[in-house]
PDB file of C-alpha atoms in Angstrom:
ATOM      1  CA  MET A   1      31.511 115.187 171.846  1.00 39.00           C
ATOM      2  CA  ARG A   2      32.262 110.575 173.259  1.00 38.00           C
ATOM      3  CA  GLY A   3      33.560 110.861 176.352  1.00 37.00           C
ATOM      4  CA  GLY A   4      35.596 114.535 175.944  1.00 38.00           C
ATOM      5  CA  PRO A   5      35.800 117.201 178.389  1.00 37.00           C
ATOM      6  CA  ALA A   6      32.810 119.578 177.888  1.00 37.00           C
ATOM      7  CA  ILE A   7      33.069 122.152 175.170  1.00 36.00           C
ATOM      8  CA  ALA A   8      32.775 126.123 175.619  1.00 41.00           C
ATOM      9  CA  VAL A   9      32.071 128.201 173.532  1.00 42.00           C
ATOM     10  CA  VAL A  10      32.135 131.984 174.306  1.00 42.00           C
ATOM     11  CA  LEU A  11      31.022 135.496 173.621  1.00 41.00           C
ATOM     12  CA  LEU A  12      31.807 138.928 174.640  1.00 34.00           C
ATOM     13  CA  ALA A  13      31.291 141.739 174.011  1.00 35.00           C
ATOM     14  CA  VAL A  14      34.412 144.297 172.806  1.00 29.00           C
ATOM     15  CA  LEU A  15      32.723 147.666 173.036  1.00 28.00           C
ATOM     16  CA  ALA A  16      32.853 149.692 169.951  1.00 29.00           C
ATOM     17  CA  ALA A  17      32.774 152.980 168.731  1.00 28.00           C
ATOM     18  CA  GLY A  18      30.481 154.510 166.298  1.00 29.00           C
ATOM     19  CA  PRO A  19      26.999 152.906 164.946  1.00 29.00           C
ATOM     20  CA  ALA A  20      28.436 149.374 165.247  1.00 29.00           C
ATOM     21  CA  VAL A  21      25.723 146.905 164.198  1.00 30.00           C
ATOM     22  CA  ALA A  22      26.296 143.508 166.437  1.00 30.00           C
ATOM     23  CA  HIS A  23      28.542 141.905 169.248  1.00 30.00           C
ATOM     24  CA  GLY A  24      29.835 138.872 170.105  1.00 31.00           C
ATOM     25  CA  VAL A  25      32.570 136.037 168.764  1.00 29.00           C
ATOM     26  CA  TYR A  26      30.963 132.834 168.717  1.00 32.00           C
ATOM     27  CA  GLU A  27      31.699 129.620 166.675  1.00 33.00           C
ATOM     28  CA  THR A  28      29.699 127.635 164.850  1.00 30.00           C
ATOM     29  CA  PRO A  29      29.728 123.337 166.097  1.00 40.00           C
ATOM     30  CA  GLY A  30      31.532 120.788 163.116  1.00 36.00           C
ATOM     31  CA  PRO A  31      30.222 117.403 162.201  1.00 37.00           C
ATOM     32  CA  GLN A  32      30.196 113.988 164.000  1.00 38.00           C
ATOM     33  CA  ALA A  33      28.625 110.421 162.385  1.00 35.00           C
ATOM     34  CA  ASP A  34      26.627 109.742 165.424  1.00 39.00           C
ATOM     35  CA  ALA A  35      24.826 113.578 164.374  1.00 42.00           C
ATOM     36  CA  VAL A  36      26.359 116.002 167.701  1.00 42.00           C
ATOM     37  CA  PRO A  37      27.776 118.269 165.943  1.00 45.00           C
ATOM     38  CA  THR A  38      31.557 119.302 168.212  1.00 35.00           C
ATOM     39  CA  ARG A  39      34.376 121.026 167.076  1.00 32.00           C
ATOM     40  CA  THR A  40      36.839 119.727 165.092  1.00 29.00           C
ATOM     41  CA  GLY A  41      38.498 122.672 163.140  1.00 27.00           C
ATOM     42  CA  SER A  42      39.129 126.707 163.208  1.00 23.00           C
ATOM     43  CA  SER A  43      35.644 128.482 162.043  1.00 24.00           C
ATOM     44  CA  TRP A  44      35.374 130.868 163.784  1.00 23.00           C
ATOM     45  CA  LEU A  45      32.890 133.386 163.293  1.00 28.00           C
ATOM     46  CA  GLN A  46      33.794 137.429 164.083  1.00 30.00           C
ATOM     47  CA  ILE A  47      30.479 139.500 164.584  1.00 33.00           C
ATOM     48  CA  TRP A  48      31.007 142.809 166.355  1.00 30.00           C
ATOM     49  CA  PRO A  49      30.109 144.093 169.305  1.00 37.00           C
ATOM     50  CA  SER A  50      27.041 146.753 169.866  1.00 35.00           C
ATOM     51  CA  ALA A  51      26.768 149.835 171.198  1.00 31.00           C
ATOM     52  CA  VAL A  52      23.925 149.366 172.854  1.00 34.00           C
ATOM     53  CA  ALA A  53      25.379 146.732 175.298  1.00 36.00           C
ATOM     54  CA  ALA A  54      27.658 144.290 176.512  1.00 42.00           C
ATOM     55  CA  LEU A  55      26.306 140.627 174.813  1.00 51.00           C
ATOM     56  CA  ARG A  56      27.825 138.194 177.373  1.00 71.00           C
ATOM     57  CA  THR A  57      26.362 134.642 175.884  1.00 81.00           C
ATOM     58  CA  ARG A  58      27.595 131.148 177.143  1.00 89.00           C
ATOM     59  CA  ILE A  59      27.564 127.587 175.493  1.00 92.00           C
ATOM     60  CA  GLU A  60      28.485 124.611 176.905  1.00 94.00           C
ATOM     61  CA  GLU A  61      28.207 121.415 176.584  1.00 95.00           C
ATOM     62  CA  GLN A  62      27.098 119.577 179.594  1.00 95.00           C
ATOM     63  CA  GLU A  63      26.323 116.190 180.891  1.00 95.00           C
ATOM     64  CA  GLY A  64      24.708 115.276 177.680  1.00 97.00           C
ATOM     65  CA  PHE A  65      22.906 118.674 177.304  1.00 98.00           C
ATOM     66  CA  ARG A  66      23.981 121.916 175.557  1.00 97.00           C
ATOM     67  CA  VAL A  67      23.738 124.900 178.125  1.00 97.00           C
ATOM     68  CA  PHE A  68      22.785 128.087 176.871  1.00 97.00           C
ATOM     69  CA  GLU A  69      23.297 131.499 178.796  1.00 96.00           C
ATOM     70  CA  ALA A  70      23.150 134.511 177.204  1.00 96.00           C
ATOM     71  CA  ASP A  71      21.081 138.284 177.229  1.00 96.00           C
ATOM     72  CA  GLY A  72      19.099 137.827 174.452  1.00 96.00           C
ATOM     73  CA  LEU A  73      20.468 141.320 172.031  1.00 95.00           C
ATOM     74  CA  PRO A  74      20.786 140.628 169.028  1.00 94.00           C
ATOM     75  CA  ASP A  75      24.424 141.046 167.010  1.00 92.00           C
ATOM     76  CA  HIS A  76      22.192 143.160 164.010  1.00 95.00           C
ATOM     77  CA  SER A  77      20.956 145.893 163.184  1.00 97.00           C
ATOM     78  CA  THR A  78      17.365 145.499 164.467  1.00 97.00           C
ATOM     79  CA  GLY A  79      14.265 148.304 163.957  1.00 97.00           C
ATOM     80  CA  SER A  80      14.169 151.754 166.089  1.00 97.00           C
ATOM     81  CA  PHE A  81      11.956 150.500 169.366  1.00 98.00           C
ATOM     82  CA  PRO A  82       9.973 151.749 170.786  1.00 97.00           C
ATOM     83  CA  ASN A  83       7.599 152.106 167.456  1.00 96.00           C
ATOM     84  CA  ARG A  84       4.626 152.251 166.525  1.00 94.00           C
ATOM     85  CA  GLY A  85       3.175 148.954 166.131  1.00 94.00           C
ATOM     86  CA  ASN A  86       6.151 148.354 169.295  1.00 95.00           C
ATOM     87  CA  PRO A  87       6.458 150.411 172.618  1.00 95.00           C
ATOM     88  CA  ASN A  88       9.110 148.333 173.581  1.00 96.00           C
ATOM     89  CA  ARG A  89      12.750 149.358 174.407  1.00 97.00           C
ATOM     90  CA  ILE A  90      15.061 145.968 174.077  1.00 97.00           C
ATOM     91  CA  GLN A  91      16.745 145.227 177.345  1.00 96.00           C
ATOM     92  CA  ASN A  92      18.908 142.438 178.685  1.00 95.00           C
ATOM     93  CA  GLN A  93      17.385 139.157 179.131  1.00 95.00           C
ATOM     94  CA  ASN A  94      18.727 136.540 181.768  1.00 94.00           C
ATOM     95  CA  TYR A  95      18.227 133.457 179.925  1.00 96.00           C
ATOM     96  CA  ARG A  96      19.662 129.747 180.646  1.00 95.00           C
ATOM     97  CA  LEU A  97      18.370 126.792 178.873  1.00 97.00           C
ATOM     98  CA  ARG A  98      19.299 123.243 177.724  1.00 96.00           C
ATOM     99  CA  VAL A  99      18.449 121.337 175.434  1.00 97.00           C
ATOM    100  CA  PRO A 100      20.252 117.067 174.143  1.00 97.00           C
ATOM    101  CA  LEU A 101      23.095 116.635 172.483  1.00 97.00           C
ATOM    102  CA  ARG A 102      21.270 113.569 172.003  1.00 97.00           C
ATOM    103  CA  PRO A 103      18.047 114.382 170.880  1.00 98.00           C
ATOM    104  CA  GLN A 104      15.387 111.610 169.702  1.00 98.00           C
ATOM    105  CA  LYS A 105      12.466 111.999 168.167  1.00 98.00           C
ATOM    106  CA  GLY A 106       9.108 110.553 169.609  1.00 96.00           C
ATOM    107  CA  PRO A 107       6.351 108.309 169.387  1.00 96.00           C
ATOM    108  CA  GLN A 108       4.162 111.627 167.759  1.00 96.00           C
ATOM    109  CA  ILE A 109       4.628 115.782 167.251  1.00 97.00           C
ATOM    110  CA  THR A 110       4.337 117.786 170.426  1.00 97.00           C
ATOM    111  CA  GLN A 111       2.210 120.865 169.884  1.00 96.00           C
ATOM    112  CA  LEU A 112       4.357 123.962 170.702  1.00 95.00           C
ATOM    113  CA  PRO A 113       3.289 125.506 173.949  1.00 87.00           C
ATOM    114  CA  ARG A 114       2.572 128.953 173.917  1.00 83.00           C
ATOM    115  CA  GLY A 115       6.160 129.706 174.927  1.00 89.00           C
ATOM    116  CA  PRO A 116      10.056 129.664 172.935  1.00 96.00           C
ATOM    117  CA  PHE A 117      10.580 127.046 170.024  1.00 98.00           C
ATOM    118  CA  GLY A 118      13.982 127.364 170.421  1.00 98.00           C
ATOM    119  CA  ILE A 119      17.405 130.070 170.746  1.00 98.00           C
ATOM    120  CA  ALA A 120      18.946 131.276 167.699  1.00 97.00           C
ATOM    121  CA  LEU A 121      22.987 131.220 167.726  1.00 96.00           C
ATOM    122  CA  ASN A 122      23.222 134.518 168.838  1.00 95.00           C
ATOM    123  CA  GLY A 123      21.317 133.971 172.176  1.00 96.00           C
ATOM    124  CA  VAL A 124      17.684 135.219 171.180  1.00 97.00           C
ATOM    125  CA  MET A 125      14.728 133.427 170.653  1.00 97.00           C
ATOM    126  CA  PHE A 126      12.342 132.067 168.577  1.00 98.00           C
ATOM    127  CA  ASP A 127       9.139 132.589 169.659  1.00 97.00           C
ATOM    128  CA  PRO A 128       6.180 132.544 166.644  1.00 97.00           C
ATOM    129  CA  ALA A 129       3.083 132.652 168.675  1.00 94.00           C
ATOM    130  CA  THR A 130       1.406 136.348 169.542  1.00 94.00           C
ATOM    131  CA  ALA A 131      -1.007 137.568 172.299  1.00 90.00           C
ATOM    132  CA  GLU A 132      -3.664 138.661 170.025  1.00 92.00           C
ATOM    133  CA  PHE A 133      -6.926 137.157 169.386  1.00 95.00           C
ATOM    134  CA  TRP A 134     -10.381 138.294 167.706  1.00 96.00           C
ATOM    135  CA  ARG A 135     -12.224 139.494 169.683  1.00 96.00           C
ATOM    136  CA  ASN A 136      -9.663 139.660 172.347  1.00 94.00           C
ATOM    137  CA  ASP A 137     -10.346 136.487 173.254  1.00 96.00           C
ATOM    138  CA  PRO A 138      -8.235 134.028 173.609  1.00 95.00           C
ATOM    139  CA  ARG A 139     -10.891 131.474 173.766  1.00 96.00           C
ATOM    140  CA  SER A 140     -12.283 132.125 170.503  1.00 97.00           C
ATOM    141  CA  GLY A 141     -10.492 129.838 168.854  1.00 96.00           C
ATOM    142  CA  TRP A 142      -8.735 132.614 166.437  1.00 98.00           C
ATOM    143  CA  ASN A 143      -5.649 133.678 167.022  1.00 97.00           C
ATOM    144  CA  TYR A 144      -3.730 136.488 165.311  1.00 97.00           C
ATOM    145  CA  ASP A 145      -0.551 135.925 162.930  1.00 97.00           C
ATOM    146  CA  ALA A 146       2.348 138.496 163.881  1.00 97.00           C
ATOM    147  CA  LEU A 147       3.876 137.653 160.034  1.00 97.00           C
ATOM    148  CA  SER A 148       0.705 137.662 158.098  1.00 95.00           C
ATOM    149  CA  GLY A 149       0.279 142.061 157.015  1.00 91.00           C
ATOM    150  CA  HIS A 150      -2.864 141.941 159.004  1.00 89.00           C
ATOM    151  CA  VAL A 151      -1.863 143.473 162.601  1.00 90.00           C
ATOM    152  CA  ASP A 152       0.508 146.167 163.070  1.00 93.00           C
ATOM    153  CA  LEU A 153       3.229 144.590 166.266  1.00 95.00           C
ATOM    154  CA  GLY A 154       6.331 146.716 165.178  1.00 96.00           C
ATOM    155  CA  ILE A 155       8.002 144.040 163.426  1.00 98.00           C
ATOM    156  CA  ASP A 156      11.496 144.894 162.290  1.00 98.00           C
ATOM    157  CA  ARG A 157      13.399 143.515 158.764  1.00 98.00           C
ATOM    158  CA  ASN A 158      14.391 140.500 160.885  1.00 98.00           C
ATOM    159  CA  ASN A 159      11.329 139.273 161.248  1.00 98.00           C
ATOM    160  CA  ALA A 160      11.242 140.222 165.221  1.00 98.00           C
ATOM    161  CA  HIS A 161       9.813 142.611 167.886  1.00 98.00           C
ATOM    162  CA  VAL A 162      10.027 143.217 171.237  1.00 97.00           C
ATOM    163  CA  GLN A 163       8.102 141.761 174.106  1.00 92.00           C
ATOM    164  CA  ARG A 164       6.061 143.995 176.250  1.00 86.00           C
ATOM    165  CA  ARG A 165       9.291 142.853 179.224  1.00 88.00           C
ATOM    166  CA  ALA A 166      11.650 143.903 176.978  1.00 96.00           C
ATOM    167  CA  ALA A 167      12.810 140.413 175.084  1.00 96.00           C
ATOM    168  CA  TYR A 168      13.907 140.823 171.117  1.00 97.00           C
ATOM    169  CA  HIS A 169      12.517 137.377 169.722  1.00 98.00           C
ATOM    170  CA  TYR A 170      12.341 135.873 166.048  1.00 98.00           C
ATOM    171  CA  HIS A 171       9.126 135.326 164.728  1.00 98.00           C
ATOM    172  CA  GLY A 172      10.672 134.658 161.597  1.00 98.00           C
ATOM    173  CA  ILE A 173      13.751 134.676 159.557  1.00 98.00           C
ATOM    174  CA  PRO A 174      16.810 135.657 161.127  1.00 98.00           C
ATOM    175  CA  VAL A 175      17.376 137.642 158.089  1.00 98.00           C
ATOM    176  CA  GLY A 176      20.672 140.511 160.089  1.00 97.00           C
ATOM    177  CA  LEU A 177      22.062 136.959 161.704  1.00 97.00           C
ATOM    178  CA  LEU A 178      21.110 134.601 158.426  1.00 98.00           C
ATOM    179  CA  GLU A 179      23.105 137.620 156.688  1.00 97.00           C
ATOM    180  CA  ARG A 180      26.610 136.572 159.252  1.00 95.00           C
ATOM    181  CA  VAL A 181      26.489 133.693 158.981  1.00 96.00           C
ATOM    182  CA  ALA A 182      25.358 132.280 154.704  1.00 97.00           C
ATOM    183  CA  LYS A 183      28.051 130.444 153.694  1.00 96.00           C
ATOM    184  CA  PRO A 184      27.536 130.586 149.636  1.00 95.00           C
ATOM    185  CA  GLY A 185      26.841 126.986 148.753  1.00 96.00           C
ATOM    186  CA  GLN A 186      25.012 125.522 151.988  1.00 97.00           C
ATOM    187  CA  PRO A 187      22.692 125.070 154.717  1.00 98.00           C
ATOM    188  CA  ALA A 188      23.085 128.031 156.900  1.00 98.00           C
ATOM    189  CA  LEU A 189      23.141 126.840 161.004  1.00 98.00           C
ATOM    190  CA  LEU A 190      20.799 128.831 163.040  1.00 98.00           C
ATOM    191  CA  GLY A 191      20.108 127.856 166.589  1.00 98.00           C
ATOM    192  CA  TYR A 192      18.223 124.833 167.993  1.00 98.00           C
ATOM    193  CA  ALA A 193      15.160 124.113 169.107  1.00 98.00           C
ATOM    194  CA  ALA A 194      14.165 122.766 172.705  1.00 98.00           C
ATOM    195  CA  ASP A 195      14.075 119.595 171.601  1.00 98.00           C
ATOM    196  CA  GLY A 196      17.821 119.821 171.124  1.00 98.00           C
ATOM    197  CA  PHE A 197      17.966 118.827 166.896  1.00 98.00           C
ATOM    198  CA  PRO A 198      19.468 121.920 164.976  1.00 98.00           C
ATOM    199  CA  ILE A 199      17.402 124.974 163.332  1.00 98.00           C
ATOM    200  CA  TYR A 200      18.447 125.490 160.052  1.00 98.00           C
ATOM    201  CA  GLY A 201      17.712 129.171 157.107  1.00 98.00           C
ATOM    202  CA  PRO A 202      15.077 128.949 154.728  1.00 98.00           C
ATOM    203  CA  LYS A 203      17.491 127.497 151.921  1.00 98.00           C
ATOM    204  CA  GLY A 204      18.874 123.867 151.824  1.00 98.00           C
ATOM    205  CA  TYR A 205      20.054 120.391 149.605  1.00 98.00           C
ATOM    206  CA  ARG A 206      17.008 119.607 146.575  1.00 98.00           C
ATOM    207  CA  VAL A 207      17.881 115.901 147.130  1.00 98.00           C
ATOM    208  CA  ALA A 208      18.469 116.262 151.374  1.00 98.00           C
ATOM    209  CA  SER A 209      20.566 113.444 151.388  1.00 98.00           C
ATOM    210  CA  ASP A 210      22.801 114.636 148.148  1.00 98.00           C
ATOM    211  CA  ALA A 211      25.059 117.407 149.747  1.00 98.00           C
ATOM    212  CA  THR A 212      26.097 118.406 146.501  1.00 97.00           C
ATOM    213  CA  SER A 213      22.784 118.782 144.671  1.00 98.00           C
ATOM    214  CA  PRO A 214      21.328 122.838 144.323  1.00 97.00           C
ATOM    215  CA  LEU A 215      21.074 124.786 147.425  1.00 98.00           C
ATOM    216  CA  VAL A 216      16.999 125.777 147.207  1.00 98.00           C
ATOM    217  CA  ASP A 217      14.576 127.402 149.330  1.00 98.00           C
ATOM    218  CA  LEU A 218      12.441 125.106 151.300  1.00 98.00           C
ATOM    219  CA  ARG A 219       9.080 124.936 150.881  1.00 98.00           C
ATOM    220  CA  PRO A 220       6.675 125.019 153.966  1.00 98.00           C
ATOM    221  CA  GLY A 221       4.083 121.376 153.288  1.00 98.00           C
ATOM    222  CA  TRP A 222       1.329 124.019 154.902  1.00 98.00           C
ATOM    223  CA  ARG A 223      -1.309 126.451 153.014  1.00 98.00           C
ATOM    224  CA  LEU A 224      -4.236 127.894 153.191  1.00 98.00           C
ATOM    225  CA  ARG A 225      -7.632 126.672 153.692  1.00 98.00           C
ATOM    226  CA  GLN A 226     -10.028 126.893 151.008  1.00 97.00           C
ATOM    227  CA  GLY A 227     -13.430 128.240 151.537  1.00 97.00           C
ATOM    228  CA  THR A 228     -14.706 130.299 155.255  1.00 98.00           C
ATOM    229  CA  ARG A 229     -14.367 130.173 158.232  1.00 98.00           C
ATOM    230  CA  PRO A 230     -17.070 128.043 160.051  1.00 97.00           C
ATOM    231  CA  SER A 231     -16.955 130.700 162.745  1.00 97.00           C
ATOM    232  CA  GLY A 232     -15.239 133.052 165.118  1.00 97.00           C
ATOM    233  CA  PRO A 233     -14.158 136.420 162.595  1.00 97.00           C
ATOM    234  CA  GLY A 234     -16.577 133.724 159.789  1.00 98.00           C
ATOM    235  CA  GLY A 235     -15.545 135.586 156.317  1.00 98.00           C
ATOM    236  CA  ALA A 236     -13.000 133.449 154.018  1.00 98.00           C
ATOM    237  CA  TYR A 237      -9.711 132.346 154.750  1.00 98.00           C
ATOM    238  CA  THR A 238      -7.083 135.644 153.958  1.00 97.00           C
ATOM    239  CA  GLY A 239      -4.256 134.392 155.885  1.00 97.00           C
ATOM    240  CA  THR A 240      -4.437 136.315 158.742  1.00 97.00           C
ATOM    241  CA  TYR A 241      -5.376 134.301 161.584  1.00 98.00           C
ATOM    242  CA  VAL A 242      -2.599 130.957 162.376  1.00 98.00           C
ATOM    243  CA  GLU A 243      -6.387 128.705 162.217  1.00 98.00           C
ATOM    244  CA  ASP A 244      -6.421 130.016 157.987  1.00 98.00           C
ATOM    245  CA  PHE A 245      -3.978 127.287 157.123  1.00 98.00           C
ATOM    246  CA  GLU A 246      -3.672 123.593 156.960  1.00 98.00           C
ATOM    247  CA  TYR A 247      -0.822 121.606 156.292  1.00 98.00           C
ATOM    248  CA  VAL A 248      -1.332 118.784 153.797  1.00 98.00           C
ATOM    249  CA  THR A 249       1.440 115.589 153.321  1.00 96.00           C
ATOM    250  CA  GLY A 250       3.760 115.822 150.396  1.00 93.00           C
ATOM    251  CA  HIS A 251       2.533 119.436 149.886  1.00 95.00           C
ATOM    252  CA  GLY A 252       6.003 121.225 149.893  1.00 96.00           C
ATOM    253  CA  ASP A 253       9.594 120.275 151.161  1.00 98.00           C
ATOM    254  CA  LEU A 254       8.980 119.711 155.136  1.00 98.00           C
ATOM    255  CA  ASP A 255       6.472 117.821 157.528  1.00 98.00           C
ATOM    256  CA  ALA A 256       4.079 119.807 159.900  1.00 98.00           C
ATOM    257  CA  CYS A 257       6.676 120.474 162.090  1.00 98.00           C
ATOM    258  CA  ASN A 258       8.632 122.765 159.142  1.00 98.00           C
ATOM    259  CA  GLY A 259      11.084 120.301 159.438  1.00 98.00           C
ATOM    260  CA  ARG A 260      12.804 117.101 157.195  1.00 98.00           C
ATOM    261  CA  ASP A 261      15.861 114.569 157.565  1.00 98.00           C
ATOM    262  CA  GLY A 262      18.730 114.897 155.921  1.00 98.00           C
ATOM    263  CA  VAL A 263      22.988 116.446 155.567  1.00 98.00           C
ATOM    264  CA  THR A 264      23.987 119.488 156.125  1.00 98.00           C
ATOM    265  CA  PRO A 265      27.305 120.822 156.686  1.00 98.00           C
ATOM    266  CA  GLU A 266      27.379 120.023 160.326  1.00 97.00           C
ATOM    267  CA  PHE A 267      25.567 117.116 160.448  1.00 97.00           C
ATOM    268  CA  PRO A 268      27.387 115.257 157.163  1.00 98.00           C
ATOM    269  CA  ASN A 269      25.425 112.098 157.714  1.00 97.00           C
ATOM    270  CA  GLY A 270      22.414 113.656 157.940  1.00 98.00           C
ATOM    271  CA  THR A 271      19.964 114.437 160.980  1.00 98.00           C
ATOM    272  CA  TYR A 272      16.496 115.216 161.359  1.00 98.00           C
ATOM    273  CA  HIS A 273      16.125 119.468 161.504  1.00 98.00           C
ATOM    274  CA  TYR A 274      13.693 122.023 161.753  1.00 99.00           C
ATOM    275  CA  VAL A 275      13.521 124.876 159.025  1.00 99.00           C
ATOM    276  CA  ILE A 276      12.754 128.396 158.839  1.00 99.00           C
ATOM    277  CA  THR A 277      10.325 129.809 156.142  1.00 98.00           C
ATOM    278  CA  ALA A 278       9.410 132.574 154.333  1.00 98.00           C
ATOM    279  CA  ALA A 279       6.379 131.514 154.354  1.00 98.00           C
ATOM    280  CA  PHE A 280       3.718 130.452 157.232  1.00 98.00           C
ATOM    281  CA  PRO A 281       4.357 128.605 159.555  1.00 98.00           C
ATOM    282  CA  PHE A 282       7.673 130.772 159.496  1.00 98.00           C
ATOM    283  CA  VAL A 283       9.255 129.820 162.746  1.00 98.00           C
ATOM    284  CA  PRO A 284       8.260 125.804 163.724  1.00 98.00           C
ATOM    285  CA  ARG A 285       4.276 125.666 165.666  1.00 98.00           C
ATOM    286  CA  CYS A 286       5.767 121.597 166.798  1.00 98.00           C
ATOM    287  CA  PHE A 287       8.441 119.256 167.893  1.00 98.00           C
ATOM    288  CA  THR A 288       9.408 116.429 166.383  1.00 98.00           C
ATOM    289  CA  GLY A 289      11.220 115.567 169.734  1.00 98.00           C
ATOM    290  CA  THR A 290      10.847 116.061 173.033  1.00 97.00           C
ATOM    291  CA  PRO A 291      11.182 119.924 174.039  1.00 97.00           C
ATOM    292  CA  HIS A 292      13.193 120.234 177.407  1.00 96.00           C
ATOM    293  CA  ALA A 293      11.668 121.361 180.286  1.00 95.00           C
ATOM    294  CA  SER A 294      14.176 124.853 180.914  1.00 95.00           C
ATOM    295  CA  PHE A 295      12.215 126.537 177.519  1.00 93.00           C
ATOM    296  CA  ARG A 296       8.558 125.289 179.746  1.00 81.00           C
ATOM    297  CA  GLN A 297       9.582 127.139 182.798  1.00 51.00           C
ATOM    298  CA  GLY A 298      11.979 128.823 181.123  1.00 43.00           C
ATOM    299  CA  PRO A 299      13.152 132.330 181.198  1.00 43.00           C
ATOM    300  CA  PRO A 300      11.182 135.025 183.544  1.00 43.00           C
ATOM    301  CA  HIS A 301       9.952 136.765 180.471  1.00 37.00           C
ATOM    302  CA  MET A 302       8.524 133.821 179.319  1.00 40.00           C
ATOM    303  CA  ARG A 303       6.754 132.682 182.241  1.00 36.00           C
ATOM    304  CA  GLY A 304       3.280 132.401 181.809  1.00 31.00           C
ATOM    305  CA  GLY A 305       2.957 131.986 178.213  1.00 35.00           C
ATOM    306  CA  PRO A 306       4.095 134.226 175.137  1.00 39.00           C
ATOM    307  CA  GLU A 307       4.850 137.857 174.157  1.00 47.00           C
ATOM    308  CA  GLY A 308       4.113 138.009 178.616  1.00 36.00           C
ATOM    309  CA  GLY A 309       1.057 137.733 178.528  1.00 35.00           C
ATOM    310  CA  PRO A 310      -0.243 136.340 182.108  1.00 30.00           C
ATOM    311  CA  PRO A 311      -0.801 132.950 183.780  1.00 28.00           C
ATOM    312  CA  GLY A 312      -2.505 130.513 180.824  1.00 30.00           C
ATOM    313  CA  GLY A 313      -1.410 132.307 178.165  1.00 32.00           C
ATOM    314  CA  GLY A 314      -3.859 135.225 177.840  1.00 31.00           C
ATOM    315  CA  PRO A 315      -3.625 138.591 176.863  1.00 30.00           C
ATOM    316  CA  PRO A 316      -4.121 141.053 180.092  1.00 28.00           C
ATOM    317  CA  GLY A 317      -6.664 144.103 179.656  1.00 29.00           C
ATOM    318  CA  GLY A 318      -9.115 144.850 176.961  1.00 32.00           C
ATOM    319  CA  GLY A 319     -10.116 145.463 173.423  1.00 34.00           C
ATOM    320  CA  PRO A 320     -13.389 146.849 170.977  1.00 33.00           C
ATOM    321  CA  PRO A 321     -15.610 143.097 170.082  1.00 35.00           C
ATOM    322  CA  GLY A 322     -14.467 143.073 166.700  1.00 40.00           C
ATOM    323  CA  GLY A 323     -11.749 145.832 166.106  1.00 43.00           C
ATOM    324  CA  PRO A 324      -8.678 145.636 165.973  1.00 47.00           C
ATOM    325  CA  PRO A 325      -6.933 143.599 168.002  1.00 51.00           C
ATOM    326  CA  PRO A 326      -4.978 145.219 171.093  1.00 48.00           C
ATOM    327  CA  ARG A 327      -1.359 144.929 170.952  1.00 49.00           C
ATOM    328  CA  ARG A 328       0.303 143.212 174.136  1.00 48.00           C
ATOM    329  CA  PHE A 329       3.232 141.986 172.564  1.00 48.00           C
TER     330      PHE A 329
END
């Protein structure tokens, strides 16, 4: 909002009796011509409280930034944690992050460092990387993908699990959140990337510039490589590792960062936006803009690399050479 007061969106939990599955109240931003979403109506989404813990998430506009303060607790049911593939229990976090209200594309893309890509409207992180590598060696260059199905990391139906420092986070489509915010015939706003551009669910308009065109599942431009791996584990490319995939221009609907320019309900005049897809890369692995430093230094559990690993991004401990990767989370 140009020259206007800061807009606060506060999620306050109201504890409910029985097996509640969600918590908080938040508002979906409305449109504005300069692609900065602000409130233009009463489009409130009612999210009921969790029996696990009270959520307190605050989203404010302050001095050109959208500021998130959140405890990282999901607003939907989750899998059972700990579980056979994941020994960690969900606990409150203490996030304070900011993204620009008027993000700009950079001259070149920025690869996602080992840390979160963005934050969902419910305060849960999008964090696609894992700390598992071939032979437990980050220097090998072969990083296990969490949603490959070839390594059990205890992922639940929301394509999420828990880091060893107790942070619940998404590796793919946040099914529970999407079910709550999706509206018939419209792309679903799910959150914001660290560079400030919005993040949407897997469906978008067939014609990116035409909101009257049908809603379709958007296709990423990434595909499985052909042939065999030249190093590391060798053998055919199976999708086990992030490096098993390649981006091919024109192969899908989205660019290398899983995004595109187009109109959405919140941005009727168009904006660049990212898409969480059902196929690799699931959550984008690069930025079109410049990620804010708060995501790099970020929440305590994020410091030093993904999945709660040590400084430098490598996983702690050891594992048997050539065997299944030890679970690091």
